[in-house]
CSV table of C-alpha atoms and ligand atoms in Angstrom, one decimal:
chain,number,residue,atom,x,y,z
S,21,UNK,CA,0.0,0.0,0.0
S,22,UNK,CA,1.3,3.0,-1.0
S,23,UNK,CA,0.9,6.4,0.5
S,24,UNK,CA,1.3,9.5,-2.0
S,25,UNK,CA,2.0,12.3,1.0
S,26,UNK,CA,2.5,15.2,-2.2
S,27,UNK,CA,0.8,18.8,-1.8
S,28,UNK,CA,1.7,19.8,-5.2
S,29,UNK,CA,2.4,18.1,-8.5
S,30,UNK,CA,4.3,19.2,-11.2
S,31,UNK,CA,2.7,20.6,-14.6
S,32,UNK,CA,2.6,18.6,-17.3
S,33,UNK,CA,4.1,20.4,-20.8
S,34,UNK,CA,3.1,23.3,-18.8
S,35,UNK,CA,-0.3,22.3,-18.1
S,36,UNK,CA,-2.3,21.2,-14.5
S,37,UNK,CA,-2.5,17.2,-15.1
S,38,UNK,CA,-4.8,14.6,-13.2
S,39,UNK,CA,-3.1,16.1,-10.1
S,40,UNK,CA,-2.1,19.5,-9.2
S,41,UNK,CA,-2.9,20.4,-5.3
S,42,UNK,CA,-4.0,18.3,-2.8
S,43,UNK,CA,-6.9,20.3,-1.6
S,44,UNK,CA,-8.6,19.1,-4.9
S,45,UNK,CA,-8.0,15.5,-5.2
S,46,UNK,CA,-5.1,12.8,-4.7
S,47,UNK,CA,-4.1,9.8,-5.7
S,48,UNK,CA,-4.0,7.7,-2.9
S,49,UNK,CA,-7.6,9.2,-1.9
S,50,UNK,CA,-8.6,8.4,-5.6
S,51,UNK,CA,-7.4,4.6,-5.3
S,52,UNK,CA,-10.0,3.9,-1.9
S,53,UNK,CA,-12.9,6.0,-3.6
S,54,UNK,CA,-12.7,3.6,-6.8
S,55,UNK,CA,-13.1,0.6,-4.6
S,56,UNK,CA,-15.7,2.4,-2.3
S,57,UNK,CA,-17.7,3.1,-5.2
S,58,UNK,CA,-17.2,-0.1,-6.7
S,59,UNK,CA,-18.9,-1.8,-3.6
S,60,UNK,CA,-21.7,0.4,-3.9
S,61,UNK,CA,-22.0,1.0,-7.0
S,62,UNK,CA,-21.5,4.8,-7.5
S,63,UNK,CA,-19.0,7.3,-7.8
S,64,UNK,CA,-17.3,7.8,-4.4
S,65,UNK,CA,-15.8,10.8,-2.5
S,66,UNK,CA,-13.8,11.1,0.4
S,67,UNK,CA,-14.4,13.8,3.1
S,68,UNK,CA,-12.3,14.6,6.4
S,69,UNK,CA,-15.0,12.6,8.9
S,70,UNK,CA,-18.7,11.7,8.5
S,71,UNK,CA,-20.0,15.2,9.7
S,72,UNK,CA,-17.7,16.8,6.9
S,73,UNK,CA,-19.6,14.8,4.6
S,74,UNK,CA,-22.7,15.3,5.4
S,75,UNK,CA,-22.1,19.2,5.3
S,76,UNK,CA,-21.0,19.2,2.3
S,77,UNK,CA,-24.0,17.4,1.1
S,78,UNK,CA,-26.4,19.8,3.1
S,79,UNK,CA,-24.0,22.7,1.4
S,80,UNK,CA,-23.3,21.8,-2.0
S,81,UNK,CA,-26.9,20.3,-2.9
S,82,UNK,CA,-29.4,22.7,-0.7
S,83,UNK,CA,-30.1,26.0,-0.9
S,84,UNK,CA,-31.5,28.5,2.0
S,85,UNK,CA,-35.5,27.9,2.5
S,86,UNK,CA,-35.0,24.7,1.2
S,87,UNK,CA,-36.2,21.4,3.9
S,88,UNK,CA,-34.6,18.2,5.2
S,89,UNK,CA,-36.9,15.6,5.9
S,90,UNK,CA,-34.6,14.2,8.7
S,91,UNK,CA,-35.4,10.4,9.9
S,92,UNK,CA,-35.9,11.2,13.8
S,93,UNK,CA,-33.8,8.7,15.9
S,94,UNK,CA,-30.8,9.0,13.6
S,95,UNK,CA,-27.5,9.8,14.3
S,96,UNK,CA,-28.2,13.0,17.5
S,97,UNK,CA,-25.5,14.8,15.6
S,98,UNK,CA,-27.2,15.0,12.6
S,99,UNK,CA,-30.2,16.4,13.9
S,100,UNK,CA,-27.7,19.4,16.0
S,101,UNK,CA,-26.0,20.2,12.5
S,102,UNK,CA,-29.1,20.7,10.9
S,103,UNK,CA,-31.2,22.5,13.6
S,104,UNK,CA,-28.4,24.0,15.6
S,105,UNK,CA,-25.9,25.1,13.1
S,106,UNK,CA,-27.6,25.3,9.5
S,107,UNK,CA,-30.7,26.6,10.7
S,108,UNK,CA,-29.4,30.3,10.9
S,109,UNK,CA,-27.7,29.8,7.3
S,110,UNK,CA,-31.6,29.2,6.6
S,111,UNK,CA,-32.1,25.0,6.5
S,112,UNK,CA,-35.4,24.1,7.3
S,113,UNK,CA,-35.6,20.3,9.3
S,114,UNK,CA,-38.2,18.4,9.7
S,115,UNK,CA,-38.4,15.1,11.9
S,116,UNK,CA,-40.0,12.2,10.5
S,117,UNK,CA,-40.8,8.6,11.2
S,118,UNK,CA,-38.9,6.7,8.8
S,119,UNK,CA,-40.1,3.4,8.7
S,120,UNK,CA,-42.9,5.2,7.0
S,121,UNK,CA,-43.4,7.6,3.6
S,122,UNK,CA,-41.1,11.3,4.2
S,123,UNK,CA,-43.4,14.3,4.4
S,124,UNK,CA,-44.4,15.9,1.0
S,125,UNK,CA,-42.7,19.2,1.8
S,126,UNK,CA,-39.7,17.5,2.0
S,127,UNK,CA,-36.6,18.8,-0.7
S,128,UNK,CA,-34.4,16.4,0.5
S,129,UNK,CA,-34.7,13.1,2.2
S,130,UNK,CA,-32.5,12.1,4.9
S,131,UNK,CA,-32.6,8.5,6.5
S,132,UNK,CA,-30.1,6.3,8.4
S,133,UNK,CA,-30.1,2.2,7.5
S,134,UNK,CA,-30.6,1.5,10.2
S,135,UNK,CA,-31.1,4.3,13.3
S,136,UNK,CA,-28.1,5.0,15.5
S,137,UNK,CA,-29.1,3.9,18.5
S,138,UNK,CA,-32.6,3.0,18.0
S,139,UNK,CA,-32.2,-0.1,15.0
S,140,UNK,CA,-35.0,1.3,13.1
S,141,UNK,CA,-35.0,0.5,9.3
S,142,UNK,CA,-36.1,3.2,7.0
S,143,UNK,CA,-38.7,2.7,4.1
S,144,UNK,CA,-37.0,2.8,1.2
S,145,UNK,CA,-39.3,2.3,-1.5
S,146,UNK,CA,-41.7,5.1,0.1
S,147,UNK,CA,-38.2,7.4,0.5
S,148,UNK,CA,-37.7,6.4,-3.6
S,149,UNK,CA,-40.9,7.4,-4.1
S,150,UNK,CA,-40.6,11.1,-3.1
S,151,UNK,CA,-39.6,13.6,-5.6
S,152,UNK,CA,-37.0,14.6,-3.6
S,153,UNK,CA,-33.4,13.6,-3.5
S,154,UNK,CA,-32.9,10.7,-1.2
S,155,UNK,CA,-30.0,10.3,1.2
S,156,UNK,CA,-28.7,7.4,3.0
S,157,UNK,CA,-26.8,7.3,6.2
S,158,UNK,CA,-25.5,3.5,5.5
S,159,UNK,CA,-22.4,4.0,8.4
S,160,UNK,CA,-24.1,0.9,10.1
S,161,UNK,CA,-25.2,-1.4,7.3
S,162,UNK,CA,-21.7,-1.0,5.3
S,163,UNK,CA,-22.0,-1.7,1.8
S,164,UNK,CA,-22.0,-5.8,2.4
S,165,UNK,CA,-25.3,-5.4,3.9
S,166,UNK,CA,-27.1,-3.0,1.7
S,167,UNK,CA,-26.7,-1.1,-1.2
S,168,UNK,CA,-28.7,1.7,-1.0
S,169,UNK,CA,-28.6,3.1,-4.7
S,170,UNK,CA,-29.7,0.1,-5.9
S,171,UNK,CA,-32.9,0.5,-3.6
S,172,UNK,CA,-33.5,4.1,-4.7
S,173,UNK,CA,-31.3,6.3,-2.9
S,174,UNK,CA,-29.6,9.3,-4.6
S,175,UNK,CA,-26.8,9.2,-2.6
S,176,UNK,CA,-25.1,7.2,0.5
S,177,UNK,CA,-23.4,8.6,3.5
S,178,UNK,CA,-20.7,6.6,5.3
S,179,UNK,CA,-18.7,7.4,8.5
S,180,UNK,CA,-15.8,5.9,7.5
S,181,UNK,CA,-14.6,6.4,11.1
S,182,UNK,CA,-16.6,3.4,12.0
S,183,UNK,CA,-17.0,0.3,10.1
S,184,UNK,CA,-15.4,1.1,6.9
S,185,UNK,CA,-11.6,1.7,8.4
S,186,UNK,CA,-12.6,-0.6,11.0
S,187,UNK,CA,-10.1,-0.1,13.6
S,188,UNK,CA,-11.0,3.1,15.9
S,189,UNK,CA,-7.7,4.7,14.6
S,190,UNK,CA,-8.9,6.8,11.5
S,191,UNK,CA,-11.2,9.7,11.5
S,192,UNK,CA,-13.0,10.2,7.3
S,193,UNK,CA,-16.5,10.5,6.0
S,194,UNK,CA,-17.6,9.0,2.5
S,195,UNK,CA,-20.1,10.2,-0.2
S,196,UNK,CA,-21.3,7.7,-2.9
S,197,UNK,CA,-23.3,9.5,-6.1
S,198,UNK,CA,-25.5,7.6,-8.3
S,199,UNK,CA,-25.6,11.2,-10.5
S,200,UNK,CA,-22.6,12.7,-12.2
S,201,UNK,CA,-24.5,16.0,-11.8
S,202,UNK,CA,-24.0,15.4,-7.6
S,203,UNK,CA,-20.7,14.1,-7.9
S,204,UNK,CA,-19.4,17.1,-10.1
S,205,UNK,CA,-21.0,19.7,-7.5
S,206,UNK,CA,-19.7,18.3,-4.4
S,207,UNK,CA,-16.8,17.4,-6.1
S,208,UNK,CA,-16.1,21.4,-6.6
S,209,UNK,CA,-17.6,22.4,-2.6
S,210,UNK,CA,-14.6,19.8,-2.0
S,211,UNK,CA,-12.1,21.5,-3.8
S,212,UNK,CA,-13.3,24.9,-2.6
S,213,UNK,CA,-13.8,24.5,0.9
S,214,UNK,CA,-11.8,21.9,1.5
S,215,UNK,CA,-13.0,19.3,3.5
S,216,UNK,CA,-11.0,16.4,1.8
S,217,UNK,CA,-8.8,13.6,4.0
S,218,UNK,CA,-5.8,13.4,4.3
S,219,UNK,CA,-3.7,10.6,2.2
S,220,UNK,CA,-2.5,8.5,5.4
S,221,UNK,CA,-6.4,8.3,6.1
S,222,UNK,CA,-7.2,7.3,2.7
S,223,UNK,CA,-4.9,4.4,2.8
S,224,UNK,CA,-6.7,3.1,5.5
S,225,UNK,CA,-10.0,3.2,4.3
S,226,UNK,CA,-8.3,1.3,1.3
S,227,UNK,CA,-6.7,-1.4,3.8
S,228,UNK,CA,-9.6,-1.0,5.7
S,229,UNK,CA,-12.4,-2.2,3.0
S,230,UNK,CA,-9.5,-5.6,2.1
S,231,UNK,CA,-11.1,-6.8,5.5
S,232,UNK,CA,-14.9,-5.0,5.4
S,233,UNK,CA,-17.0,-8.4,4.5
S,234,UNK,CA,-14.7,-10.5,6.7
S,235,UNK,CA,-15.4,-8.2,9.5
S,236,UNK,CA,-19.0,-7.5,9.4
S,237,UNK,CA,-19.6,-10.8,8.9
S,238,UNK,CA,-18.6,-11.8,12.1
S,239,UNK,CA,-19.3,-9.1,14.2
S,240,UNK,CA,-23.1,-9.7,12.7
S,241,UNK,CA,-23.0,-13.0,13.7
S,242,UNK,CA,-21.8,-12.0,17.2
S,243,UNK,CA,-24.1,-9.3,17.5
S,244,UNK,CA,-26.9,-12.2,16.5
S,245,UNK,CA,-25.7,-14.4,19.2
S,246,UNK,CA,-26.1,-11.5,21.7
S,247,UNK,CA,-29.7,-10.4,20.8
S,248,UNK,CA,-30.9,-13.1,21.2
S,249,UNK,CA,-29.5,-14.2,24.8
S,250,UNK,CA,-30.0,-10.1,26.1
S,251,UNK,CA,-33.7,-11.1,24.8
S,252,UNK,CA,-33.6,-13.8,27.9
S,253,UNK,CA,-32.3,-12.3,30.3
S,254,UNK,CA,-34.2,-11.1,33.0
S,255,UNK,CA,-32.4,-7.3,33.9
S,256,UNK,CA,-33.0,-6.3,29.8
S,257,UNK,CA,-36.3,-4.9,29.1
S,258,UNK,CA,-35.8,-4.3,25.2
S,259,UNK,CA,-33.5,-5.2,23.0
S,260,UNK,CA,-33.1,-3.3,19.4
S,261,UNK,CA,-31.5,-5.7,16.3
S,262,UNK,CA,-32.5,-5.2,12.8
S,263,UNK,CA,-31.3,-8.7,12.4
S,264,UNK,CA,-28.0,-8.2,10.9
S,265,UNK,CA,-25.1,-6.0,11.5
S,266,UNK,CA,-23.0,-5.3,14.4
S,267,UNK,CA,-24.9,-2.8,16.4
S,268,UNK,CA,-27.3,-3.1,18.5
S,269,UNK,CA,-29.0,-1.7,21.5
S,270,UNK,CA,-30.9,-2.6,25.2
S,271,UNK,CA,-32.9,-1.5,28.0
S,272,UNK,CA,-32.0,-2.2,31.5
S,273,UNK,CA,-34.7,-1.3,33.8
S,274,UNK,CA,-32.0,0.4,36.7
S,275,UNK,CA,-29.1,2.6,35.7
S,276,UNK,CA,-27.3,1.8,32.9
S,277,UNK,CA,-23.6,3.5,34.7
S,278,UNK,CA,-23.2,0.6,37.1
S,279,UNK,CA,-23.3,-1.8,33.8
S,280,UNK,CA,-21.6,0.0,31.3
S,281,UNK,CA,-18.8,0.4,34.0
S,282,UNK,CA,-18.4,-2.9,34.8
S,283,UNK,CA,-17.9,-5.0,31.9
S,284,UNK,CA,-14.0,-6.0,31.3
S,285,UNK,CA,-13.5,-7.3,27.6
S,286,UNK,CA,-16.2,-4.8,26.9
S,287,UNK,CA,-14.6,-0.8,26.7
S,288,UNK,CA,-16.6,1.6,27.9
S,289,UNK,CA,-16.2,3.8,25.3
S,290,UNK,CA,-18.3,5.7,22.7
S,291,UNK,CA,-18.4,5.0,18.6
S,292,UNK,CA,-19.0,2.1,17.1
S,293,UNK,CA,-17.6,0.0,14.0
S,294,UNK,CA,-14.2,-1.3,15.7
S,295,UNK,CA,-12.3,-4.2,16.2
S,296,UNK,CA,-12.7,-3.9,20.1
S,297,UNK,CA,-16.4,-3.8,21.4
S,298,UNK,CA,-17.8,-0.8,23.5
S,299,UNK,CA,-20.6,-0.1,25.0
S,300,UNK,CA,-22.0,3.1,26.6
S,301,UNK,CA,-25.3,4.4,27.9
S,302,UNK,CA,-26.9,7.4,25.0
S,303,UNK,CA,-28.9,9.0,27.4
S,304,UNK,CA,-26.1,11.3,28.7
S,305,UNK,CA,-25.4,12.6,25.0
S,306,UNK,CA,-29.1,12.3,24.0
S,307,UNK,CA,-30.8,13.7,26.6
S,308,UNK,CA,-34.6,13.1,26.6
S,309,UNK,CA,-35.3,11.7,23.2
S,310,UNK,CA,-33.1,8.4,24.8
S,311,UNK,CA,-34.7,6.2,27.2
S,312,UNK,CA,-32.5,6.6,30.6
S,313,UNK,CA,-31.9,3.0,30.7
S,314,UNK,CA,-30.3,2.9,27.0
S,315,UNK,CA,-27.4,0.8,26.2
S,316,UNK,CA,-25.3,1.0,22.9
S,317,UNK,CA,-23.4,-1.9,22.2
S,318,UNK,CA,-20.8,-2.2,19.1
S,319,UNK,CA,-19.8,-5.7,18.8
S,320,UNK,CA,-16.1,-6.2,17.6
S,321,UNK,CA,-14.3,-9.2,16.7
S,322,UNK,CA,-13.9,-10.8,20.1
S,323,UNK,CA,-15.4,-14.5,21.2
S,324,UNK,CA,-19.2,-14.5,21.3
S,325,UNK,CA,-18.6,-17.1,24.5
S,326,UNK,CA,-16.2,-14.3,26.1
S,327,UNK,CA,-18.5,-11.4,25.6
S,328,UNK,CA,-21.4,-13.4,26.8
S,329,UNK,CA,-20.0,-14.1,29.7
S,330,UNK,CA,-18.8,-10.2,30.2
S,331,UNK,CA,-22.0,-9.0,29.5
S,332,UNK,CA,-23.7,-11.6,32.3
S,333,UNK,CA,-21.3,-10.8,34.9
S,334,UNK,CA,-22.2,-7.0,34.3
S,335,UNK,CA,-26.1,-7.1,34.2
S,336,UNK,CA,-26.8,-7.9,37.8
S,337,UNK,CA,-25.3,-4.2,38.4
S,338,UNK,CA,-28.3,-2.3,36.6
B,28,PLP,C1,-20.4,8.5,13.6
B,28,PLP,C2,-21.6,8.7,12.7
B,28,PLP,C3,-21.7,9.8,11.9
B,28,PLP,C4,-20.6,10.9,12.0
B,28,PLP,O1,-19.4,10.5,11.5
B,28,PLP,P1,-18.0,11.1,12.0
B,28,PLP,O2,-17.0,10.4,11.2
B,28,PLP,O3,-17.9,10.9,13.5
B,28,PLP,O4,-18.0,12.6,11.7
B,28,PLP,C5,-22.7,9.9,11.1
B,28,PLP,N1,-23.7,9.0,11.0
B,28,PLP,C6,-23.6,7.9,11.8
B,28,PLP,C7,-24.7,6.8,11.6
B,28,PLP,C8,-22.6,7.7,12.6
B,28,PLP,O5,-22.5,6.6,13.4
């Protein structure tokens, strides 16, 4: 794997060639957005983390006055961007339940397959169906469980912070186009304001997606394993699984501290999409739209037997 660290390249008979400055584009960011967009089936661009994405999206394809149907129960971030920081700049959002058709007044659609941290999937034949734009927050599927512009979608949104690098040491966000008219726009807000990654990150999204399938896979089968026995188990009131994947989420009836705190194997850590599992309670960045007994639980790569047994030993504290 090579890394191309360049700012500038030289002219070519006088000429900017493929490259020029790295603010635009790069090679080695060029190499994982051909394989990105290979696996989903679009044209891929890279972005400094998921939030830089989805700005750009917001900023590149919206104009002021203009409304985001926004899936509520999705990533609490997204709804802070839109509300908090592009509603001055004149973005309209409105919350909506997506396992159901977006609202009519909608100019973009904006759903997450599925819902970080409630494991809701969204409709998307009834989101394909609106005349709006459709986009897809696929961070937690990863393109080996779904492939959202096959299903309709205009465009997809990964944080390639979680699954897609995979190992909690890269920070990048990912746009996939099924239009050239899309790519070429945010293509040029890239180049402009200059929310591109860096070419170390870039090689690890590349090394990262040699090891994707392998990954997921397991951790869904884990994750299975683990719904099911949370399901039994007397302290757990409700347990959230879309039936594949490697995130998942439960309620314990008590507080959630005394059990996120004392699993061992398990980090008590926030994110998701790594190697290592994690767990933490989303009421304390959530607030009231979280049930106080909420527990987000990323599954990583470890022994389903091991975690089981981490998980049981912790439970008793709720
Ligand atoms: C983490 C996450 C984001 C934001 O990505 P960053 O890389 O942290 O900026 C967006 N959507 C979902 C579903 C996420 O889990």
């Amino acid at each position: 794997m090579s890394v191309d660290r360049h700012t500038v390249w030289p002219f070519v008979d006088g000429e900017p060639g493929q490259y020029s400055y790295v603010r635009e584009a790069h090679p080695t960011g060029a190499e994982a957005e051909r394989k990105l967009g290979e696996l989903e089936g679009g044209r891929a661009l890279l972005f400094s983390s998921g939030m830089a994405a989805a700005t750009s999206i917001l900023l590149a394809l919206m104009q002021p006055g203009q409304t985001v149907a926004l899936a509520e129960g999705g990533y609490f971030g997204m709804e802070i961007l839109m509300r908090d920081v592009l509603g001055p700049w004149g973005l309209k959002t409105l919350l909506f339940d997506q396992t159901g058709p977006p609202p009519d007044e909608a100019d973009l659609v904006w759903v997450e397959a599925p819902s970080n941290p409630f494991l809701t999937m969204p409709d998307l034949a009834a989101a394909a169906a609106h005349p709006a734009k459709v986009v897809v927050d696929s961070t937690v599927s990863t393109p080996v469980f779904l492939n959202p512009l096959a299903e309709g979608a205009d465009l997809v949104l990964h944080s390639a912070t979680k699954y897609l690098t995979g190992h909690s040491d890269a920070m990048a966000g990912a746009v996939v186009c099924k239009d050239e008219a899309d790519y070429d726009r945010l293509f040029h807000f890239r180049h402009v304001a200059g929310p591109i990654c860096s070419a170390d990150t870039a090689a690890l999204v590349t090394r990262g997606l040699k090891t994707l399938r392998v990954r997921v896979e397991r951790q869904s089968a884990t994750a299975a394993e683990l719904a099911e026995r949370l399901r039994a188990h007397p302290a757990v009131q409700t347990v959230r699984y879309p039936g594949f994947g490697g995130l998942l989420s439960f309620d314990v009836a008590g507080d959630p501290i005394p059990v996120e705190t004392a699993t061992r194997l398990i980090k008590n850590a926030t994110s998701l999409g790594g190697v290592d599992s994690s767990m933490e309670s989303r009421h304390r960045w959530e607030g009231d739209r979280c049930p106080v007994g909420l527990l987000r639980l990323s599954v990583g790569l470890e022994d389903a037997g091991e975690l089981w047994a981490d998980l049981e030993q912790a439970l008793p504290s709720a």
